[in-house]
Short mmCIF file of C-alpha atoms in Angstrom, two decimals:
data_model
loop_
_atom_site.label_atom_id
_atom_site.label_comp_id
_atom_site.label_asym_id
_atom_site.label_seq_id
_atom_site.Cartn_x
_atom_site.Cartn_y
_atom_site.Cartn_z
CA MET A 1 24.81 26.16 22.69
CA GLU A 2 23.39 28.51 20.06
CA SER A 3 24.82 28.56 16.57
CA GLU A 4 26.93 31.63 16.09
CA TYR A 5 27.77 33.89 13.20
CA HIS A 6 31.41 34.44 12.42
CA TYR A 7 31.24 38.22 12.06
CA SER A 8 28.75 40.62 13.64
CA PRO A 9 27.75 44.16 12.57
CA ALA A 10 30.01 45.52 15.35
CA GLU A 11 33.15 44.07 13.76
CA LYS A 12 35.55 46.54 12.15
CA MET A 13 35.34 46.42 8.37
CA ALA A 14 39.12 46.46 8.05
CA THR A 15 39.37 43.36 10.28
CA LEU A 16 37.34 41.33 7.78
CA ILE A 17 39.80 42.08 5.01
CA ALA A 18 42.81 41.52 7.25
CA ASP A 19 41.41 38.05 8.13
CA ASN A 20 40.65 37.08 4.55
CA TYR A 21 41.69 39.23 1.62
CA ARG A 22 39.22 37.46 -0.68
CA LEU A 23 36.44 39.42 1.04
CA ILE A 24 37.64 42.49 -0.90
CA GLN A 25 35.73 41.02 -3.85
CA VAL A 26 32.54 40.72 -1.82
CA MET A 27 32.94 44.29 -0.59
CA THR A 28 33.46 45.67 -4.06
CA ARG A 29 30.49 43.85 -5.54
CA PHE A 30 28.27 45.30 -2.83
CA GLY A 31 29.55 48.71 -3.89
CA ILE A 32 31.57 49.35 -0.74
CA ARG A 33 34.57 51.56 -1.41
CA VAL A 34 37.85 51.47 0.49
CA GLY A 35 38.84 54.37 2.73
CA PHE A 36 36.46 53.57 5.59
CA GLY A 37 39.02 54.03 8.37
CA ASP A 38 38.22 52.22 11.61
CA LYS A 39 34.46 52.12 11.13
CA THR A 40 32.44 49.03 11.94
CA VAL A 41 30.62 46.95 9.35
CA ALA A 42 27.29 48.47 10.42
CA GLU A 43 28.63 52.04 10.12
CA VAL A 44 30.23 51.49 6.73
CA CYS A 45 27.08 49.84 5.38
CA ARG A 46 24.93 52.72 6.68
CA ASP A 47 27.28 55.36 5.21
CA GLN A 48 27.49 53.66 1.83
CA ASN A 49 23.85 52.58 1.62
CA VAL A 50 24.46 48.85 1.65
CA ASP A 51 22.14 46.32 3.25
CA CYS A 52 24.15 45.16 6.26
CA GLY A 53 22.30 41.88 6.87
CA THR A 54 22.79 40.74 3.29
CA PHE A 55 26.42 41.80 3.22
CA LEU A 56 27.19 39.92 6.45
CA SER A 57 25.29 36.86 5.29
CA VAL A 58 27.51 36.62 2.22
CA VAL A 59 30.65 37.39 4.23
CA ASN A 60 29.84 34.77 6.86
CA PHE A 61 28.92 32.20 4.24
CA VAL A 62 32.13 32.76 2.27
CA THR A 63 34.14 32.56 5.51
CA ASP A 64 32.53 29.52 7.14
CA GLY A 65 31.30 27.65 4.08
CA TYR A 66 27.82 26.95 5.40
CA THR A 67 24.70 28.86 6.41
CA HIS A 68 22.64 28.91 9.56
CA ALA A 69 19.00 27.89 9.57
CA ASP A 70 17.72 31.44 10.02
CA VAL A 71 19.84 32.95 7.24
CA ALA A 72 16.97 33.71 4.86
CA GLY A 73 15.52 36.13 7.41
CA GLN A 74 18.69 38.25 7.36
CA ILE A 75 18.78 38.72 3.60
CA SER A 76 17.27 41.40 1.39
CA VAL A 77 16.63 39.58 -1.88
CA ALA A 78 16.98 42.80 -3.87
CA ALA A 79 20.41 43.49 -2.35
CA LEU A 80 21.55 39.92 -2.93
CA MET A 81 20.45 40.02 -6.56
CA HIS A 82 22.32 43.25 -7.07
CA TYR A 83 25.41 41.56 -5.66
CA LEU A 84 25.00 38.53 -7.93
CA LYS A 85 24.54 40.72 -11.00
CA GLN A 86 27.76 42.55 -10.14
CA SER A 87 29.48 39.18 -9.87
CA HIS A 88 28.23 38.22 -13.32
CA ILE A 89 29.60 41.45 -14.74
CA TYR A 90 32.93 40.81 -13.05
CA PHE A 91 33.29 37.28 -14.44
CA LEU A 92 32.06 37.99 -17.97
CA ASP A 93 33.47 41.44 -18.61
CA TYR A 94 36.61 41.38 -16.53
CA MET A 95 38.01 38.11 -15.28
CA LEU A 96 37.40 35.71 -18.16
CA PRO A 97 38.58 38.16 -20.86
CA ALA A 98 41.72 38.83 -18.78
CA ILE A 99 42.45 35.10 -18.61
CA ARG A 100 41.88 34.79 -22.35
CA ARG A 101 44.45 37.51 -23.06
CA LYS A 102 47.06 35.83 -20.85
CA LEU A 103 46.32 32.46 -22.40
CA LEU A 104 46.59 33.88 -25.89
CA ASP A 105 50.01 35.39 -25.20
CA GLY A 106 51.22 32.52 -23.06
CA ILE A 107 50.57 29.68 -25.49
CA ARG A 108 52.02 31.72 -28.39
CA MET A 109 48.89 31.12 -30.39
CA ARG A 110 49.37 29.67 -33.85
CA THR A 111 46.74 28.23 -36.14
CA ASP A 112 48.62 25.02 -36.85
CA ASP A 113 48.66 23.20 -33.51
CA VAL A 114 46.93 22.54 -30.22
CA SER A 115 47.43 26.09 -28.96
CA PHE A 116 44.59 27.01 -31.27
CA LEU A 117 42.40 24.27 -29.81
CA ILE A 118 43.13 25.33 -26.25
CA LEU A 119 41.85 28.78 -27.07
CA LYS A 120 38.84 27.24 -28.80
CA PHE A 121 38.13 25.27 -25.62
CA PHE A 122 38.33 28.45 -23.59
CA ASP A 123 36.00 30.32 -25.95
CA GLU A 124 33.46 27.51 -25.81
CA TYR A 125 33.72 27.62 -22.04
CA MET A 126 33.20 31.38 -21.92
CA SER A 127 30.08 31.16 -24.01
CA GLN A 128 28.79 28.38 -21.76
CA VAL A 129 29.27 30.57 -18.68
CA ARG A 130 27.71 33.53 -20.46
CA GLY A 131 24.72 31.40 -21.45
CA HIS A 132 24.29 30.21 -17.90
CA MET A 133 24.45 33.70 -16.41
CA GLU A 134 22.11 35.13 -19.03
CA TYR A 135 19.65 32.36 -18.30
CA GLU A 136 19.72 33.32 -14.64
CA GLU A 137 19.22 36.99 -15.33
CA LYS A 138 16.43 36.40 -17.84
CA THR A 139 14.48 33.81 -15.89
CA VAL A 140 15.38 33.72 -12.20
CA PHE A 141 16.17 37.38 -11.62
CA LEU A 142 13.17 38.60 -13.64
CA TYR A 143 10.96 36.24 -11.69
CA VAL A 144 12.32 37.61 -8.42
CA ASP A 145 11.74 41.18 -9.64
CA SER A 146 8.14 40.25 -10.32
CA LEU A 147 7.84 38.68 -6.86
CA LEU A 148 9.25 41.80 -5.24
CA GLY A 149 6.88 43.92 -7.31
CA GLY A 150 3.98 42.00 -5.83
CA SER A 151 2.74 40.34 -9.03
CA PRO A 152 4.68 37.10 -9.44
CA LYS A 153 5.03 35.71 -12.93
CA GLU A 154 3.01 32.60 -13.57
CA GLY A 155 4.59 29.33 -14.48
CA PHE A 156 7.89 29.70 -12.69
CA SER A 157 8.87 28.80 -9.19
CA ILE A 158 12.33 28.72 -7.72
CA SER A 159 12.06 24.97 -7.35
CA THR A 160 12.24 24.71 -11.15
CA TYR A 161 15.57 26.50 -11.07
CA SER A 162 17.85 24.10 -12.82
CA ASP A 163 21.08 23.06 -11.21
CA HIS A 164 23.55 23.00 -14.06
CA HIS A 165 25.97 24.76 -11.74
CA GLU A 166 28.29 21.79 -11.59
CA GLU A 167 29.37 22.21 -15.19
CA VAL A 168 30.30 25.85 -14.77
CA ALA A 169 33.23 25.06 -12.50
CA SER A 170 34.04 21.53 -13.70
CA SER A 171 34.83 22.67 -17.27
CA LEU A 172 37.53 24.95 -15.85
CA HIS A 173 38.93 21.93 -14.07
CA GLU A 174 39.12 20.19 -17.43
CA LEU A 175 40.78 23.20 -19.09
CA LYS A 176 43.46 23.30 -16.40
CA SER A 177 44.25 19.64 -16.71
CA ILE A 178 44.37 19.89 -20.54
CA ILE A 179 46.84 22.78 -20.38
CA ILE A 180 48.98 20.98 -17.81
CA LYS A 181 48.94 17.57 -19.50
CA TYR A 182 48.86 18.51 -23.18
CA GLY A 183 49.84 22.18 -23.37
CA PRO A 184 52.39 23.33 -25.93
CA ALA A 185 55.95 22.83 -24.68
CA ASP A 186 57.19 26.07 -26.24
CA ALA A 187 54.73 28.24 -24.30
CA ASP A 188 55.95 31.30 -22.41
CA ALA A 189 56.19 29.73 -18.95
CA ASN A 190 55.61 32.89 -16.90
CA LEU A 191 52.61 34.06 -18.88
CA LEU A 192 51.10 30.60 -18.95
CA ASN A 193 51.62 30.20 -15.19
CA ASP A 194 49.91 33.51 -14.71
CA ALA A 195 46.97 32.30 -16.77
CA LEU A 196 46.85 29.04 -14.80
CA TYR A 197 46.91 30.87 -11.45
CA ASP A 198 44.01 32.98 -12.66
CA ILE A 199 42.13 29.90 -13.80
CA TYR A 200 42.54 28.29 -10.36
CA ARG A 201 41.30 31.46 -8.71
CA CYS A 202 38.46 31.84 -11.19
CA GLU A 203 37.40 28.25 -10.52
CA GLU A 204 37.32 28.89 -6.77
CA GLU A 205 35.42 32.14 -7.17
CA LEU A 206 32.90 30.66 -9.59
CA THR A 207 32.31 27.73 -7.25
CA SER A 208 31.77 30.15 -4.38
CA HIS A 209 29.48 32.32 -6.54
CA CYS A 210 27.34 29.31 -7.47
CA LEU A 211 27.18 28.27 -3.82
CA VAL A 212 25.93 31.73 -2.83
CA GLU A 213 23.16 31.31 -5.40
CA ASP A 214 22.25 27.83 -4.15
CA GLU A 215 22.60 28.40 -0.42
CA LEU A 216 21.59 32.05 0.02
CA LEU A 217 19.52 33.12 -2.97
CA VAL A 218 17.35 30.02 -3.27
CA PRO A 219 16.32 29.86 0.42
CA SER A 220 15.55 33.58 0.51
CA ILE A 221 13.39 33.29 -2.59
CA VAL A 222 11.56 30.33 -1.08
CA ARG A 223 10.86 32.53 1.93
CA LEU A 224 9.68 35.34 -0.33
CA GLU A 225 7.38 32.94 -2.17
CA GLN A 226 5.92 31.81 1.13
CA GLU A 227 5.33 35.41 2.16
CA SER A 228 3.59 36.07 -1.16
CA GLY A 229 1.44 33.00 -0.60
CA ILE A 230 3.02 30.96 -3.37
CA LYS A 231 3.27 27.36 -2.43
CA SER A 232 6.82 26.33 -3.07
CA ARG A 233 7.33 22.89 -4.45
CA MET A 234 10.67 22.60 -2.74
CA LYS A 235 11.11 19.55 -0.59
CA MET B 1 30.91 9.86 -6.78
CA ASN B 2 33.03 11.10 -9.63
CA ARG B 3 36.78 11.03 -9.24
CA ASP B 4 37.46 14.50 -10.54
CA GLU B 5 35.00 16.12 -8.19
CA LYS B 6 36.14 17.47 -4.87
CA LEU B 7 35.21 15.51 -1.80
CA HIS B 8 33.33 17.54 0.80
CA ILE B 9 34.32 16.68 4.35
CA VAL B 10 32.98 18.30 7.50
CA VAL B 11 35.17 18.06 10.59
CA ALA B 12 33.13 18.41 13.77
CA GLU B 13 35.25 18.67 16.88
CA THR B 14 35.21 20.99 19.87
CA SER B 15 38.99 21.19 20.21
CA PRO B 16 40.23 23.76 17.67
CA VAL B 17 43.67 22.14 17.62
CA ILE B 18 42.42 18.66 16.72
CA SER B 19 39.87 20.11 14.32
CA ALA B 20 42.40 22.24 12.44
CA GLY B 21 44.98 19.46 12.41
CA LEU B 22 42.61 16.83 11.08
CA SER B 23 41.17 19.22 8.54
CA PHE B 24 44.67 20.09 7.31
CA CYS B 25 45.66 16.40 7.01
CA LEU B 26 42.49 15.52 5.10
CA ARG B 27 43.09 18.30 2.56
CA ARG B 28 46.63 17.13 1.85
CA LEU B 29 45.99 13.40 1.45
CA PRO B 30 47.79 12.31 -1.74
CA GLY B 31 45.45 11.50 -4.61
CA ILE B 32 42.36 12.77 -2.81
CA GLN B 33 40.93 16.17 -3.65
CA ALA B 34 39.20 17.10 -0.45
CA GLN B 35 37.67 20.30 0.73
CA THR B 36 36.97 20.65 4.43
CA LEU B 37 34.74 22.68 6.69
CA GLU B 38 35.21 22.91 10.43
CA VAL B 39 32.41 23.24 12.93
CA HIS B 40 32.75 23.41 16.68
CA SER B 41 29.23 22.90 18.01
CA TYR B 42 26.37 20.48 17.33
CA PRO B 43 23.90 23.18 16.17
CA ASP B 44 26.54 24.39 13.71
CA LEU B 45 27.10 20.83 12.47
CA LEU B 46 23.37 20.40 11.81
CA ASP B 47 23.12 23.77 10.01
CA CYS B 48 26.18 22.87 8.00
CA ILE B 49 25.09 19.47 6.70
CA LYS B 50 21.58 20.71 6.00
CA SER B 51 22.71 23.72 3.98
CA THR B 52 25.76 22.31 2.19
CA PRO B 53 25.68 18.65 1.20
CA ALA B 54 28.75 16.83 2.50
CA ASP B 55 30.12 13.42 1.55
CA ILE B 56 31.75 12.64 4.87
CA ALA B 57 31.37 13.98 8.41
CA VAL B 58 34.32 13.30 10.71
CA VAL B 59 32.94 13.68 14.21
CA ASN B 60 34.15 13.40 17.77
CA PRO B 61 31.91 10.69 19.37
CA THR B 62 31.55 12.77 22.53
CA PHE B 63 30.36 15.74 20.52
CA GLY B 64 27.34 17.53 21.98
CA GLY B 65 24.55 16.09 24.11
CA THR B 66 21.96 14.70 21.69
CA PHE B 67 24.40 13.76 18.95
CA SER B 68 24.14 10.32 17.35
CA PRO B 69 25.50 9.15 13.98
CA GLN B 70 22.07 7.93 12.89
CA HIS B 71 20.42 11.23 13.75
CA LEU B 72 23.10 12.99 11.72
CA ARG B 73 22.54 10.76 8.66
CA GLU B 74 18.81 11.43 8.84
CA ALA B 75 19.33 15.18 9.16
CA ALA B 76 21.68 15.19 6.18
CA GLY B 77 19.15 13.41 3.98
CA ASN B 78 21.85 12.23 1.59
CA ASP B 79 24.30 9.35 1.65
CA LEU B 80 26.44 10.95 4.33
CA LYS B 81 29.21 8.77 5.75
CA VAL B 82 29.88 9.37 9.44
CA VAL B 83 33.39 8.76 10.73
CA ALA B 84 34.37 8.80 14.40
CA ILE B 85 37.53 10.56 15.54
CA GLU B 86 39.17 8.15 17.98
CA ILE B 87 40.98 10.12 20.64
CA THR B 88 40.70 7.23 23.07
CA PRO B 89 39.84 3.76 21.65
CA LEU B 90 36.12 3.13 21.20
CA ASP B 91 34.46 -0.12 22.22
CA ARG B 92 32.98 -2.40 19.58
CA GLN B 93 29.42 -1.31 20.27
CA ALA B 94 30.27 2.37 19.78
CA ARG B 95 32.34 1.64 16.66
CA SER B 96 29.48 -0.20 15.00
CA LEU B 97 27.41 3.01 14.88
CA TYR B 98 29.93 4.62 12.52
CA ASP B 99 30.92 3.95 8.92
CA GLU B 100 34.58 4.18 9.86
CA THR B 101 36.94 5.44 12.57
CA ILE B 102 40.05 7.57 12.25
CA SER B 103 42.46 7.60 15.15
CA ILE B 104 44.40 10.76 15.95
CA VAL B 105 47.58 8.70 15.57
CA GLU B 106 46.49 7.30 12.17
CA ASP B 107 49.17 7.34 9.46
CA VAL B 108 48.66 8.85 6.01
CA PRO B 109 48.42 5.66 3.88
CA SER B 110 45.80 4.25 6.19
CA MET B 111 43.78 7.51 6.14
CA VAL B 112 43.97 7.52 2.33
CA SER B 113 42.66 3.99 2.05
CA LYS B 114 39.85 4.62 4.53
CA ILE B 115 38.69 7.82 2.84
CA ARG B 116 38.95 6.17 -0.60
CA SER B 117 36.79 3.24 0.30
CA LEU B 118 34.20 5.53 1.91
CA ALA B 119 34.04 7.95 -0.98
CA TYR B 120 34.44 5.88 -4.10
CA SER B 121 32.77 2.66 -5.14
CA PRO B 122 35.23 -0.17 -5.92
CA ASP B 123 34.76 -0.03 -9.70
CA GLU B 124 35.70 3.66 -9.75
CA ASN B 125 38.78 3.10 -7.72
CA PRO B 126 41.42 1.45 -9.90
CA SER B 127 40.49 3.48 -12.98
CA ASP B 128 43.08 6.19 -12.85
CA LYS B 129 46.02 4.25 -14.24
CA GLU B 130 44.03 2.11 -16.64
CA PRO B 131 45.20 2.67 -20.24
CA LEU B 132 42.82 3.19 -23.17
CA SER B 133 41.92 0.09 -25.15
CA GLN B 134 42.48 -0.13 -28.90
CA ARG B 135 38.72 0.15 -29.45
CA GLU B 136 38.52 3.27 -27.30
CA LYS B 137 41.31 4.88 -29.32
CA GLU B 138 39.46 4.08 -32.56
CA ILE B 139 36.35 5.71 -31.16
CA ILE B 140 38.24 8.84 -30.09
CA VAL B 141 39.52 9.25 -33.65
CA LEU B 142 36.00 9.04 -35.06
CA VAL B 143 34.58 11.45 -32.44
CA VAL B 144 37.35 13.92 -33.20
CA LYS B 145 36.57 13.67 -36.92
CA GLY B 146 33.07 14.85 -36.06
CA MET B 147 31.08 11.63 -36.34
CA THR B 148 27.93 11.10 -34.28
CA ASN B 149 27.47 8.08 -32.00
CA LYS B 150 25.14 6.56 -34.59
CA GLU B 151 27.68 6.97 -37.39
CA ILE B 152 30.43 5.51 -35.22
CA ALA B 153 28.20 2.55 -34.35
CA GLU B 154 27.54 1.85 -38.04
CA ARG B 155 31.19 2.18 -39.01
CA LEU B 156 32.42 -0.17 -36.28
CA PHE B 157 29.45 -2.58 -36.37
CA LEU B 158 28.52 -1.81 -32.78
CA SER B 159 25.27 -0.81 -31.13
CA VAL B 160 24.81 2.86 -30.26
CA HIS B 161 24.54 1.75 -26.65
CA THR B 162 28.00 0.14 -26.79
CA VAL B 163 29.49 3.28 -28.34
CA MET B 164 28.01 5.34 -25.54
CA THR B 165 29.48 2.99 -22.93
CA HIS B 166 32.89 3.34 -24.57
CA ARG B 167 32.56 7.11 -24.59
CA ARG B 168 31.68 7.17 -20.91
CA ASN B 169 34.73 5.04 -20.12
CA ILE B 170 36.94 7.30 -22.23
CA ALA B 171 35.67 10.38 -20.38
CA ARG B 172 36.30 8.69 -17.05
CA LYS B 173 39.80 7.45 -17.88
CA LEU B 174 41.01 10.70 -19.45
CA GLU B 175 38.92 13.06 -17.31
CA ILE B 176 37.99 14.81 -20.54
CA HIS B 177 34.32 15.37 -21.29
CA SER B 178 34.34 17.79 -24.20
CA ALA B 179 34.91 17.21 -27.91
CA THR B 180 37.54 19.95 -28.10
CA GLY B 181 39.37 18.40 -25.14
CA LEU B 182 39.37 15.01 -26.88
CA THR B 183 40.71 16.62 -30.06
CA ILE B 184 43.62 18.09 -28.13
CA TYR B 185 44.31 14.71 -26.55
CA ALA B 186 44.16 12.94 -29.92
CA ILE B 187 46.55 15.36 -31.60
CA VAL B 188 49.09 15.43 -28.80
CA ASN B 189 49.09 11.62 -28.71
CA HIS B 190 49.30 11.34 -32.51
CA LEU B 191 46.00 9.49 -32.87
CA VAL B 192 45.05 11.97 -35.61
CA ASP B 193 46.79 14.66 -37.56
CA LEU B 194 45.55 18.23 -37.44
CA THR B 195 45.07 18.20 -41.22
CA GLU B 196 42.60 15.30 -40.93
CA ILE B 197 40.01 17.17 -38.91
CA ASN B 198 37.57 19.92 -39.64
CA LEU B 199 37.77 22.64 -37.07
#
């Protein structure tokens, strides 16, 4: 039996969203707009100038949670990097600031108790995530640009790509448990719940984002390196 | 593995009903944070464990033609534990090839204890209800006041190595790894007063 992909290019785009509403995020980051009627994935991608193979690779990975051996061959590295950059923008400029606002209102921030420290924890976390994403854009993405341009930068190979991904999601885990165990008792319950829901979702989405980088980006760069004759030091 | 990390379990079973049921049970086991993936064919199982490292694979012993637990461990390349799904009882020979077996009529407490012993080493296991020692509380106070490990060691007449061991144990018991997190813990539990620390 051959391994099979969950969704094919002939699937209707609307079916994907009906099956799993979280795929709306993937669609948006690829630049696909709603209003596509009953068109198939292939048709929508063609109309909206999106690389269909890359889009489906991300969709299938997010849906199934693992990749097939031949996945790197389906991916346009440029399209995937564009997607990842859009994700960075979403987390840094939209989602994390929105959580901060809810947290700020929910814990009724004062300077004389732990509510202040909870916000401090969050701010430290945000700058950690920002640092991580900036590192990726400045080193990994620039390196890939140079690879795509045909003159790869010396001294970097994707195998040196550090894996401090774990921390990015695990600190959110810590924040959640601190709010739940030690949060201020006089907080506005609805606002704080809202912030907590968002933190759970953010944790899931960040974990998924990091997995896309590890399981889709890294293998496709390794393939690109091989095509450019760079010997990868990956095991 | 670390207690506050999610456990990655792959359920490999051709029957979608058994697969979904088992996967659902594993995710709801009390005290175990598990995340599951379901695969329905042997090629998919191989792709899955090669691309996404898993801690445990729960597999139907009659799964696919060339399937063997040892082959699977080798393909995974990590410390993958392979568990057989027992739909009909396995003989001793077949059982011995697996790290564990889970019967489809298994009850929840027994599943919990099996998954625990596969996933966590014994010294990690009883930690969650262990209280902080007096020494650990002293160290938290000094960390929160901004002292370095070296300064704490000098103050308490300990080696830096011992201080670091204490700090690791504190992080494990409280599931708090950051200085700000420790400060919050210390204030809420009245180990220090907010006026005593420099923020």
